[in-house]
PDB file of C-alpha atoms in Angstrom:
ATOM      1  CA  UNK K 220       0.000   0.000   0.000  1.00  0.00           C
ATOM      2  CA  UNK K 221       2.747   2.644   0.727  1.00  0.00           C
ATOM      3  CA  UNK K 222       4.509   1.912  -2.500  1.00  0.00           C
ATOM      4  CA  UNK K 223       0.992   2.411  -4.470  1.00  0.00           C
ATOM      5  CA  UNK K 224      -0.513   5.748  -2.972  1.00  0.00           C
ATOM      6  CA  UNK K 225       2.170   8.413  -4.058  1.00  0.00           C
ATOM      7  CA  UNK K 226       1.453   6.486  -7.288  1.00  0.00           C
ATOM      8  CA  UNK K 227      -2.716   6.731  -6.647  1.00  0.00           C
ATOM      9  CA  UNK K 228      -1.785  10.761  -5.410  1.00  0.00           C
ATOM     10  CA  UNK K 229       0.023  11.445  -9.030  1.00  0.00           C
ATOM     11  CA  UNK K 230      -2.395   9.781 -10.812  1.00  0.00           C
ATOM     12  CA  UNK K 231      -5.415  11.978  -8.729  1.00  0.00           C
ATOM     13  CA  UNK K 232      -3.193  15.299  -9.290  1.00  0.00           C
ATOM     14  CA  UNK K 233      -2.486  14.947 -12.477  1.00  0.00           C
ATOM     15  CA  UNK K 234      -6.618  13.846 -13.595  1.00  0.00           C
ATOM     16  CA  UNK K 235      -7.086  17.578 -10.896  1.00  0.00           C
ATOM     17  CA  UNK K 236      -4.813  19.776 -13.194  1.00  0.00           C
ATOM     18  CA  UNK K 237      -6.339  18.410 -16.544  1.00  0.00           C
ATOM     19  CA  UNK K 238      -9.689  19.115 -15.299  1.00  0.00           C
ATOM     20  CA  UNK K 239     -11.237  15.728 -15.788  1.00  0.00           C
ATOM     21  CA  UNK K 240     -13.830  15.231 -12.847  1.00  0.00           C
ATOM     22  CA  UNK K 241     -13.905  11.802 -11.482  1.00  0.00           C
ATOM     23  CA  UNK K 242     -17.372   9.201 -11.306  1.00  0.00           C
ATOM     24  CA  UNK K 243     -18.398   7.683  -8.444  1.00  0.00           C
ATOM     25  CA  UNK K 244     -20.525   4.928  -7.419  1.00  0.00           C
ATOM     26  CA  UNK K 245     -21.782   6.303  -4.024  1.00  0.00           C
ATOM     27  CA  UNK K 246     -25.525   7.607  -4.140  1.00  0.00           C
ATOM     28  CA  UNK K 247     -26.258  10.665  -1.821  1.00  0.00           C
ATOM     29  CA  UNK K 248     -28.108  10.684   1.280  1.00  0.00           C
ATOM     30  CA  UNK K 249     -30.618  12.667   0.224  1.00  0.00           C
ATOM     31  CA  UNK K 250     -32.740  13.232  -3.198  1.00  0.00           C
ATOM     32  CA  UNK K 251     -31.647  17.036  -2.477  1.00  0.00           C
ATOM     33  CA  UNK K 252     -28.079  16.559  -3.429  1.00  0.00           C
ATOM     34  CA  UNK K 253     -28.307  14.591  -6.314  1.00  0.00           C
ATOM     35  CA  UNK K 254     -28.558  16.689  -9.820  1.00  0.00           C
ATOM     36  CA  UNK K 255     -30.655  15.599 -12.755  1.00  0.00           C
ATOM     37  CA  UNK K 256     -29.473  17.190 -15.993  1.00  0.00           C
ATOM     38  CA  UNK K 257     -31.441  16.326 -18.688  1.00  0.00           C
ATOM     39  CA  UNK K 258     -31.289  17.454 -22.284  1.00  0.00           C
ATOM     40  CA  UNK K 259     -33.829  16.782 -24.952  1.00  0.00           C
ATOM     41  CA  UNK K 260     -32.733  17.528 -28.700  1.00  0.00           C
ATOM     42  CA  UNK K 261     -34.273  17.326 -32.033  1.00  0.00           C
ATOM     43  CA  UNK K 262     -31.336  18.256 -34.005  1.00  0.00           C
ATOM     44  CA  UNK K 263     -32.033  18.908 -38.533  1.00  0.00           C
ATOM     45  CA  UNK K 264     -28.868  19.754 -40.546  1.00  0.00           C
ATOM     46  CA  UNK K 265     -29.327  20.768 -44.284  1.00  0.00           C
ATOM     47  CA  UNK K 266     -25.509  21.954 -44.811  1.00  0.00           C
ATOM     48  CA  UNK K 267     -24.025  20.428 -47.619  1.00  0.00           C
ATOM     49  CA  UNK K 268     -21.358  18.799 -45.814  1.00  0.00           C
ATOM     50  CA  UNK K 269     -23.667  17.081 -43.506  1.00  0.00           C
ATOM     51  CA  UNK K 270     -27.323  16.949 -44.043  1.00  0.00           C
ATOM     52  CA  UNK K 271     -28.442  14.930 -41.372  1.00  0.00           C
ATOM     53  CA  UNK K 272     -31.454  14.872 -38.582  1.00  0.00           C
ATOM     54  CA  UNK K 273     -31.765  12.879 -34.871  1.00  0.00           C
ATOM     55  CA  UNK K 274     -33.121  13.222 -31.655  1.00  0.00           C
ATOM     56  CA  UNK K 275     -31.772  12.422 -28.603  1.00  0.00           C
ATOM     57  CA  UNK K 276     -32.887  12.384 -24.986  1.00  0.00           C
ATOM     58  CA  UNK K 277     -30.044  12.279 -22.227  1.00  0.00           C
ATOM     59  CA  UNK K 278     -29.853  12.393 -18.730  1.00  0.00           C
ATOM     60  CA  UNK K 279     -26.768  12.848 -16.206  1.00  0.00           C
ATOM     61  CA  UNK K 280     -27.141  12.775 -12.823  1.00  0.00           C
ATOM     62  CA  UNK K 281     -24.464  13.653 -10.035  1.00  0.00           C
ATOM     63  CA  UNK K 282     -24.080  15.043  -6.594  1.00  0.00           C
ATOM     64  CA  UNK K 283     -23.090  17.875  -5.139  1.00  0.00           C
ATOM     65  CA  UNK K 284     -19.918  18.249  -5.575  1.00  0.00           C
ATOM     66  CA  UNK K 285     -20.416  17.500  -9.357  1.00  0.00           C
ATOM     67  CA  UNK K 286     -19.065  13.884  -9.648  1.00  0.00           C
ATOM     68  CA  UNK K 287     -21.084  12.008 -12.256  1.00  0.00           C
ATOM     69  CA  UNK K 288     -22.986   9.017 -10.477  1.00  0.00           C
ATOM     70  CA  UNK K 289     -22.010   5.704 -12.539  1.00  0.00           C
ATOM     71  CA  UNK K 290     -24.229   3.127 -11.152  1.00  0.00           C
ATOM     72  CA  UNK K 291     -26.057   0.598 -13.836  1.00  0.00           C
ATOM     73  CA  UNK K 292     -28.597  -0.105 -11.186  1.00  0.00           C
ATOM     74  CA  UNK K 293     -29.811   3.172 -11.105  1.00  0.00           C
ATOM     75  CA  UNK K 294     -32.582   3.267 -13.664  1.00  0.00           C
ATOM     76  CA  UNK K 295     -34.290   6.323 -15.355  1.00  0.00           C
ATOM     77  CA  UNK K 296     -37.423   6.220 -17.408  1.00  0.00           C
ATOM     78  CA  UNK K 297     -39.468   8.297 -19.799  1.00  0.00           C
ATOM     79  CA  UNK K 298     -43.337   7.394 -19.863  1.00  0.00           C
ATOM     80  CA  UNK K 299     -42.780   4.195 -18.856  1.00  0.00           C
ATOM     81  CA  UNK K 300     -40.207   3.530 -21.235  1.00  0.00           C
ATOM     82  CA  UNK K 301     -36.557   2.818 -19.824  1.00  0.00           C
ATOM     83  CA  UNK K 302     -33.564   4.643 -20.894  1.00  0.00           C
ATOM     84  CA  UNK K 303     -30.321   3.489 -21.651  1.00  0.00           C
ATOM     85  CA  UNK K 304     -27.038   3.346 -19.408  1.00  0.00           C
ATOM     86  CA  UNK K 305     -23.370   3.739 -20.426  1.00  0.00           C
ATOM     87  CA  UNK K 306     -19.982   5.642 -20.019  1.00  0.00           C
ATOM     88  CA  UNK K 307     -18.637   7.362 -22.420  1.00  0.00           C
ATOM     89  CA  UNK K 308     -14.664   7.472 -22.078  1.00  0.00           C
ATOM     90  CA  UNK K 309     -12.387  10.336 -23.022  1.00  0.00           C
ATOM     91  CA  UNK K 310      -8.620  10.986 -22.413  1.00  0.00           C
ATOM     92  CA  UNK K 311      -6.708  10.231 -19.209  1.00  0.00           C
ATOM     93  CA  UNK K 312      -9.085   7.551 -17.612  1.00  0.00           C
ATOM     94  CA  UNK K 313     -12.136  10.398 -18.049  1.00  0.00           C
ATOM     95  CA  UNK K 314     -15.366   8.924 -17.669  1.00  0.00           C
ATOM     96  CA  UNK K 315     -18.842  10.031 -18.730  1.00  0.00           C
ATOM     97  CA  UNK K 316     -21.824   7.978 -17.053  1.00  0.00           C
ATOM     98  CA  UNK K 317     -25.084   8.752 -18.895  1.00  0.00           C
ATOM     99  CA  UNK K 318     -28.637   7.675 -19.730  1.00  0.00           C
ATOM    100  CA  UNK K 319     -29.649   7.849 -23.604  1.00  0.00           C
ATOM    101  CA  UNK K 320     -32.619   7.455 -25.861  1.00  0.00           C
ATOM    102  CA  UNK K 321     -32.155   8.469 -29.748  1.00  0.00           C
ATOM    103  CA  UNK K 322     -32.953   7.074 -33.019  1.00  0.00           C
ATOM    104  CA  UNK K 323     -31.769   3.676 -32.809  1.00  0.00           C
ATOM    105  CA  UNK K 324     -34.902   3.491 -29.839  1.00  0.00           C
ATOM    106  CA  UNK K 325     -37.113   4.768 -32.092  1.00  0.00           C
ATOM    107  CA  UNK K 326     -38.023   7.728 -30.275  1.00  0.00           C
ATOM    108  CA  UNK K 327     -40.440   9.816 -31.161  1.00  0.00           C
ATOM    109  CA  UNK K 328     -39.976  13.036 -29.272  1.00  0.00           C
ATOM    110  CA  UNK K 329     -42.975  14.380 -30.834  1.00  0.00           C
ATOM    111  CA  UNK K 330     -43.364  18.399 -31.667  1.00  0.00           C
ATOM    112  CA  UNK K 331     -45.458  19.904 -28.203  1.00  0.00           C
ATOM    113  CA  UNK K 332     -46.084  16.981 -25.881  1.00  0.00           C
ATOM    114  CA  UNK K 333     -44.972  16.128 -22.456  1.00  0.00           C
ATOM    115  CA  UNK K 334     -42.208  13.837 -21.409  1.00  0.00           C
ATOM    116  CA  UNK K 335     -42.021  11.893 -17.847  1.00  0.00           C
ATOM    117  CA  UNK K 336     -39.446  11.333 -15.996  1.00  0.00           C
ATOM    118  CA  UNK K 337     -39.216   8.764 -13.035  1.00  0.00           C
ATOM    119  CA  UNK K 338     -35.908   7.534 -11.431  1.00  0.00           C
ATOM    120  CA  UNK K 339     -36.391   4.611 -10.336  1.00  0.00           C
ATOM    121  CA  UNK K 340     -33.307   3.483  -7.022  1.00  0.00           C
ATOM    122  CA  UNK K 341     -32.061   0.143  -6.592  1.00  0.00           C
ATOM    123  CA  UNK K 342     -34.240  -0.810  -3.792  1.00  0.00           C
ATOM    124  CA  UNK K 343     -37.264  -0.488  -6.539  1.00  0.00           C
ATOM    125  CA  UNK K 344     -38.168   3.002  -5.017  1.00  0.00           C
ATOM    126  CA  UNK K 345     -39.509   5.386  -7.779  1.00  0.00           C
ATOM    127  CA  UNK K 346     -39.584   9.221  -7.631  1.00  0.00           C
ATOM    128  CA  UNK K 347     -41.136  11.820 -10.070  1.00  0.00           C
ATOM    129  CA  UNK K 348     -38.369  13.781 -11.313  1.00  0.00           C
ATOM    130  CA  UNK K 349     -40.840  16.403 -13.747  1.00  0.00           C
ATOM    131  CA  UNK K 350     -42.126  17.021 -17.283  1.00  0.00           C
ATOM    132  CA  UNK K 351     -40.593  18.180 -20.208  1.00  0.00           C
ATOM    133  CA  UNK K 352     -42.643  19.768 -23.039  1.00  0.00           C
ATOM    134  CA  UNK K 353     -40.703  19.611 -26.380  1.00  0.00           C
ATOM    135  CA  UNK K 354     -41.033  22.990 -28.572  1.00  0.00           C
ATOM    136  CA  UNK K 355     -43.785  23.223 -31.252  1.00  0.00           C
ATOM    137  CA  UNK K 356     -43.344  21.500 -34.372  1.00  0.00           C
ATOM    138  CA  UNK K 357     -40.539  23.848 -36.537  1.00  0.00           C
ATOM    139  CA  UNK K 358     -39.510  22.285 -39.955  1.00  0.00           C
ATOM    140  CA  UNK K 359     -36.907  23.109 -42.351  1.00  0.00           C
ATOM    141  CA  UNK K 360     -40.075  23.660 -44.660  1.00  0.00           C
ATOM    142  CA  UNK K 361     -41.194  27.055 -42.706  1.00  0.00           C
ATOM    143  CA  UNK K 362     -37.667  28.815 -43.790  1.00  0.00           C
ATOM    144  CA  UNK K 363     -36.824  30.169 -47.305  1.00  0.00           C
ATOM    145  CA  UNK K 364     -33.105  29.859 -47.551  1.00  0.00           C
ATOM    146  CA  UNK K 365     -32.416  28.685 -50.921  1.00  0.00           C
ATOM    147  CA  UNK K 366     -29.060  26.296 -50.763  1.00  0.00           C
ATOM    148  CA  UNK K 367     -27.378  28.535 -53.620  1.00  0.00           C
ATOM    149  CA  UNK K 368     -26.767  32.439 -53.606  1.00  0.00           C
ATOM    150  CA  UNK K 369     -29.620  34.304 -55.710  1.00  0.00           C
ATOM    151  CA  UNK K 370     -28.058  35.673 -58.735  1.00  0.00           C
ATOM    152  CA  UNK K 371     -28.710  38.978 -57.959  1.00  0.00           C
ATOM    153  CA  UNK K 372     -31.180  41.342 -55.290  1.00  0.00           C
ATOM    154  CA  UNK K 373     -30.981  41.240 -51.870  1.00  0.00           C
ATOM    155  CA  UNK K 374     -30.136  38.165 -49.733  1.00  0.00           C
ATOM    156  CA  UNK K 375     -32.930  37.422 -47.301  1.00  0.00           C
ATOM    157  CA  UNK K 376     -34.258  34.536 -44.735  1.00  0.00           C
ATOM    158  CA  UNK K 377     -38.291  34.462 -44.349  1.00  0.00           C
ATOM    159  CA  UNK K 378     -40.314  32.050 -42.195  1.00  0.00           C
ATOM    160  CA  UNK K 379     -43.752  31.466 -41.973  1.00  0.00           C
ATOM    161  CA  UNK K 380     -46.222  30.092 -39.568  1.00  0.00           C
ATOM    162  CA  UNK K 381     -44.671  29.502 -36.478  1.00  0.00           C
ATOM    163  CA  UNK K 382     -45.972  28.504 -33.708  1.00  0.00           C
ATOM    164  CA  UNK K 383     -43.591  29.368 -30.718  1.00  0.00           C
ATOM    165  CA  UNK K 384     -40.751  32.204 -30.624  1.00  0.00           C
ATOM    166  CA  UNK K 385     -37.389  30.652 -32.162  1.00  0.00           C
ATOM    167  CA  UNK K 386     -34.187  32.235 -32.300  1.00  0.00           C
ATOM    168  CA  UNK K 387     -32.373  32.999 -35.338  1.00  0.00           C
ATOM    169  CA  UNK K 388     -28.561  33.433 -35.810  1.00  0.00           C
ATOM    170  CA  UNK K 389     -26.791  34.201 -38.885  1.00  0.00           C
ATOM    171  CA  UNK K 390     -23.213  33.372 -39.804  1.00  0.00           C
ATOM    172  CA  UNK K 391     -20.911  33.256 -42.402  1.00  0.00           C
ATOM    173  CA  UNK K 392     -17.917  30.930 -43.483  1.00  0.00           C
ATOM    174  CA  UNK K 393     -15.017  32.376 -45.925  1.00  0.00           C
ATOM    175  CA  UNK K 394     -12.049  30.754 -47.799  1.00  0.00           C
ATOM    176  CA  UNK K 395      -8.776  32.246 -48.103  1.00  0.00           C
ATOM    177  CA  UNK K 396      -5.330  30.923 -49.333  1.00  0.00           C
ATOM    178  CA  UNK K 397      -2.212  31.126 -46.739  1.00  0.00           C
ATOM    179  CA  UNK K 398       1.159  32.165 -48.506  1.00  0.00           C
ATOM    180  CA  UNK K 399       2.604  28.550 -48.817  1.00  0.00           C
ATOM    181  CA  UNK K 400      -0.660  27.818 -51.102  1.00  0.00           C
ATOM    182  CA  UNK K 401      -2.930  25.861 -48.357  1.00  0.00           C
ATOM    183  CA  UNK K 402      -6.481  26.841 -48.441  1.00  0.00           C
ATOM    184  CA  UNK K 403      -8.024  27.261 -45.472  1.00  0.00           C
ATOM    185  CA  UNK K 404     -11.636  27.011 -44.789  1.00  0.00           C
ATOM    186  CA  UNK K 405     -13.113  29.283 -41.011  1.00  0.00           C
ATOM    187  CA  UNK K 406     -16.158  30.195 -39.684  1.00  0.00           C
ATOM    188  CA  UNK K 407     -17.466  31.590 -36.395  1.00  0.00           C
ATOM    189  CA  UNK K 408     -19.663  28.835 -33.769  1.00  0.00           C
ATOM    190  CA  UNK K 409     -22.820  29.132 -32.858  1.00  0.00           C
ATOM    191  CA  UNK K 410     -21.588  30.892 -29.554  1.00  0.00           C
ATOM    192  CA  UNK K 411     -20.268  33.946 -31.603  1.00  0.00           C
ATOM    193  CA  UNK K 412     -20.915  36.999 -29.405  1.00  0.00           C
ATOM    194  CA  UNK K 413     -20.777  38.739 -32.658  1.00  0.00           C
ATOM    195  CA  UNK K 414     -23.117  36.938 -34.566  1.00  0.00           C
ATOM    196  CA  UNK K 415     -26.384  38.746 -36.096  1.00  0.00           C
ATOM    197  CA  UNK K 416     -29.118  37.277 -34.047  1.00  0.00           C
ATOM    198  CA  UNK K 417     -32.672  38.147 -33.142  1.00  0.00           C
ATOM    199  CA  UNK K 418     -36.096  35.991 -31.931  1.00  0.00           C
ATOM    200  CA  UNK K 419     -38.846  35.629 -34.478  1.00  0.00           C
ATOM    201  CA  UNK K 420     -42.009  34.246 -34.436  1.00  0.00           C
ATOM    202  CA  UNK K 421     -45.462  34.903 -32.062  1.00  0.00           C
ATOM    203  CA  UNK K 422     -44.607  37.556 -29.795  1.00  0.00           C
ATOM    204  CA  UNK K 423     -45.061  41.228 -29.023  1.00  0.00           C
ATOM    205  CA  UNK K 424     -45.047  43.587 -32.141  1.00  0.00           C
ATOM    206  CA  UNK K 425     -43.731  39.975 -33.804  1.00  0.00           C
ATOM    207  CA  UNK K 426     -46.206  37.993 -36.433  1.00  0.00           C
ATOM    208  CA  UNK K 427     -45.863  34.131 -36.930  1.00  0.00           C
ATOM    209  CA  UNK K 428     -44.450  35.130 -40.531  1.00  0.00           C
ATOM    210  CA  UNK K 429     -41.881  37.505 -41.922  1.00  0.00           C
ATOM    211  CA  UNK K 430     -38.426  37.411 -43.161  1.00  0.00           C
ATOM    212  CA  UNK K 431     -34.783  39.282 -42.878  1.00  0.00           C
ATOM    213  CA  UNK K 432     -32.512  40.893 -45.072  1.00  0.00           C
ATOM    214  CA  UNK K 433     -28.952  39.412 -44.568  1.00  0.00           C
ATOM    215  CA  UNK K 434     -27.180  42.610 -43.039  1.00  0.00           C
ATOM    216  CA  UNK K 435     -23.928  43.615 -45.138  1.00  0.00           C
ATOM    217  CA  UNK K 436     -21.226  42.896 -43.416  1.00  0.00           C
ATOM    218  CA  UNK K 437     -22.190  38.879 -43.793  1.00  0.00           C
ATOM    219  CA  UNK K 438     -22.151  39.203 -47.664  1.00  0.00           C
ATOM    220  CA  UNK K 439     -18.337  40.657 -48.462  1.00  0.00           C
ATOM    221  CA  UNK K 440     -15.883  39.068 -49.719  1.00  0.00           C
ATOM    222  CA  UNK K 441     -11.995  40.383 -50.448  1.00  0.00           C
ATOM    223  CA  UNK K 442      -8.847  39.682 -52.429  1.00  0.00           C
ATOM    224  CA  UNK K 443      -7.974  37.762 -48.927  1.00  0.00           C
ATOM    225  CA  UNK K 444     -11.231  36.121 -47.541  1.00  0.00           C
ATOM    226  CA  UNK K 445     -14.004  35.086 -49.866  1.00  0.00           C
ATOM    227  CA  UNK K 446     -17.283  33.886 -48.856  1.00  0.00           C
ATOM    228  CA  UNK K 447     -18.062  30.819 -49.233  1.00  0.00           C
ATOM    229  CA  UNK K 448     -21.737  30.113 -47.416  1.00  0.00           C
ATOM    230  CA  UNK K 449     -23.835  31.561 -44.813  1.00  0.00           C
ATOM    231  CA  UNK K 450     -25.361  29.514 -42.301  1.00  0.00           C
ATOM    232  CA  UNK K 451     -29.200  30.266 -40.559  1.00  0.00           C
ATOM    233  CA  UNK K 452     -29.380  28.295 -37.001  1.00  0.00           C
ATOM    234  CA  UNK K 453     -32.914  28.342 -35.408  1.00  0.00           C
ATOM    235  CA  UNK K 454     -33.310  26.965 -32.011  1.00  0.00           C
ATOM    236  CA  UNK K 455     -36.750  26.790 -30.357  1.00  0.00           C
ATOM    237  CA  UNK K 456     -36.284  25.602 -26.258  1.00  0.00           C
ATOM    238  CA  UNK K 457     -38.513  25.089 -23.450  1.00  0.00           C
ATOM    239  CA  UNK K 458     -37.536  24.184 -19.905  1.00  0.00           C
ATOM    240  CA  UNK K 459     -39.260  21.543 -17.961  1.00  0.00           C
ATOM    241  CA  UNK K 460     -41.154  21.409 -14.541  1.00  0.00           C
ATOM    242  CA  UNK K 461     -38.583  20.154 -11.841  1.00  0.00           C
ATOM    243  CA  UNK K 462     -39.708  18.106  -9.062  1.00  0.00           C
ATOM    244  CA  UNK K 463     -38.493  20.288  -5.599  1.00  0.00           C
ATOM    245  CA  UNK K 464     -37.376  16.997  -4.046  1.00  0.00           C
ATOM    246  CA  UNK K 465     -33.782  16.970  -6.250  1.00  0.00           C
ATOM    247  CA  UNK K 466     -31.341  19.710  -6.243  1.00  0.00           C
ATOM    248  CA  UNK K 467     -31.910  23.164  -7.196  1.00  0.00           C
ATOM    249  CA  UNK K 468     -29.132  22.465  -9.585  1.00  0.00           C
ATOM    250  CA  UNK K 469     -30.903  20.173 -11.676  1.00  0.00           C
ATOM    251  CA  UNK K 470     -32.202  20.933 -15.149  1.00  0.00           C
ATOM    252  CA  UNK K 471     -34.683  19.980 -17.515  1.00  0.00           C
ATOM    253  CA  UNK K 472     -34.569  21.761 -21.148  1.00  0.00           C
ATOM    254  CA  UNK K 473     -35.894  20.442 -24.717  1.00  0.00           C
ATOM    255  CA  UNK K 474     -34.241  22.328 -27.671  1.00  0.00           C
ATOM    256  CA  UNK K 475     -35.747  21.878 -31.654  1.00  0.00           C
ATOM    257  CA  UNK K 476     -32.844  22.871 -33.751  1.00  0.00           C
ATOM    258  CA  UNK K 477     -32.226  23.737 -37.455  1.00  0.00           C
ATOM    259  CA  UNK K 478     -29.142  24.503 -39.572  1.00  0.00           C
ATOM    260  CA  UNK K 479     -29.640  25.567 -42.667  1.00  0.00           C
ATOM    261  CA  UNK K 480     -26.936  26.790 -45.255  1.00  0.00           C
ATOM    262  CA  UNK K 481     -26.514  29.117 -48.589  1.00  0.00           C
ATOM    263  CA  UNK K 482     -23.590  28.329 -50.883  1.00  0.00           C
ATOM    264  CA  UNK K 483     -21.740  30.954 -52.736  1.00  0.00           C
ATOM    265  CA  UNK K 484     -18.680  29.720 -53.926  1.00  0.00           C
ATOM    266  CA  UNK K 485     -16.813  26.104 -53.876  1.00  0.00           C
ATOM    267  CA  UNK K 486     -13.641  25.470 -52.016  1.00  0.00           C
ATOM    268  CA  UNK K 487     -11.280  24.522 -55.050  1.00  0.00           C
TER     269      UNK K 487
END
């Protein structure tokens, strides 16, 4: 044993500086100190390079000192049905205990409706952990954003008939060429502080139709930087209803996303 723990201290110092959070298999005392983080996400991509849909469901519970709880015996449903548990593994012995339902459950997550969600202890115990309501129905159908630059006139995004507020970012990816001849493709995340942004939809002096002229700065291109597409990202979200019994740093949110894309030039 003395010859192992200044091994087992490295080993915990080093995991400490990279940041990686270690699991544990110890439930707490108390429903109040154990988190539920659950995420709900119905997830379209029509850009060219991926053009892809899913939806997901995924829970992560931990306690209160933010350890992720990795115990198989701890079950988690969603009306009725169960969900399923594994640990996803990163670098340096990281470990990420979760629950999941997607696609390959056949999961529905359908547009508006409520979601259960019971945890259910090894003793057999089951608690109400809340509802989630999943956003109004949003399809890719309710945006005009052609995939390829009009020839000429203004560039614009319209939407019509929605039924819940949505936010609306626009971005913009360019192409340029580096001195040695590499070309090098960049565009700003979704978390862009800069981005053009604003909520459309039902709302207060906003109808459930209307559109938006790409602003200027989006659209130019240089002998250095060309554009090469700009990218619409609408996200709808609702948050759930939290049962008080589990920590007040639990959360519950359902997100409808879209991605949509307009070429204007090829990377060559």
């Amino acid at each position: 044993m003395q010859q192992r723990f200044p091994s087992l201290l490295f080993t915990m110092s080093l995991l400490s500086l990279l940041g990686c959070s270690p699991t544990t298999k110890e439930l707490p005392a108390t429903l109040a100190e154990l988190r539920v983080k659950i995420e709900a996400e119905h997830y379209t991509d029509l850009s060219q390079q991926r053009n892809h849909s899913r939806r997901s469901i995924r829970v992560v519970l931990s306690n209160a000192k933010g350890s992720d709880i990795e115990r198989g015996d701890v079950k988690i449903e969603v009306n009725g049905k169960p969900m399923r548990f594994g640990v996803g593994k990163g670098n340096y012995y990281d470990r990420h205990p979760y629950y999941l339902l997607d696609d390959d459950d056949n999961l529905p997550l359908t547009p508006g409706t409520e979601h259960r969600f019971v945890l259910v202890l090894p003793d057999g115990t089951r608690h109400d952990i809340g509802t989630l309501r999943t956003p109004a129905a949003l399809s890719p159908e309710q945006f005009d954003f052609p995939t390829q630059a009009p020839a000429s006139g203004p560039v614009k995004i319209g939407w019509r008939d929605l039924a819940e507020p949505a936010l609306l970012q626009l971005g913009r990816s360019e192409i340029r060429r580096e001195a040695e001849g590499n070309v090098v493709v960049e565009g700003a995340g979704p978390h862009d502080p800069e981005a053009p942004r604003r909520t459309i939809g039902p709302g207060w002096f906003r109808s459930h139709s209307g559109h938006w002229a790409v602003p200027e700065k989006l659209l130019v291109s240089t002998a250095d930087r060309k554009l090469l597409s700009l990218h619409a990202r609408v996200v709808a979200t609702s948050e759930g209803r939290m049962s008080p019994a589990f920590s007040k740093q639990s959360s519950m949110q359902a997100t409808r996303l879209i991605q949509l894309e307009m070429e204007f030039a090829k990377v060559e």
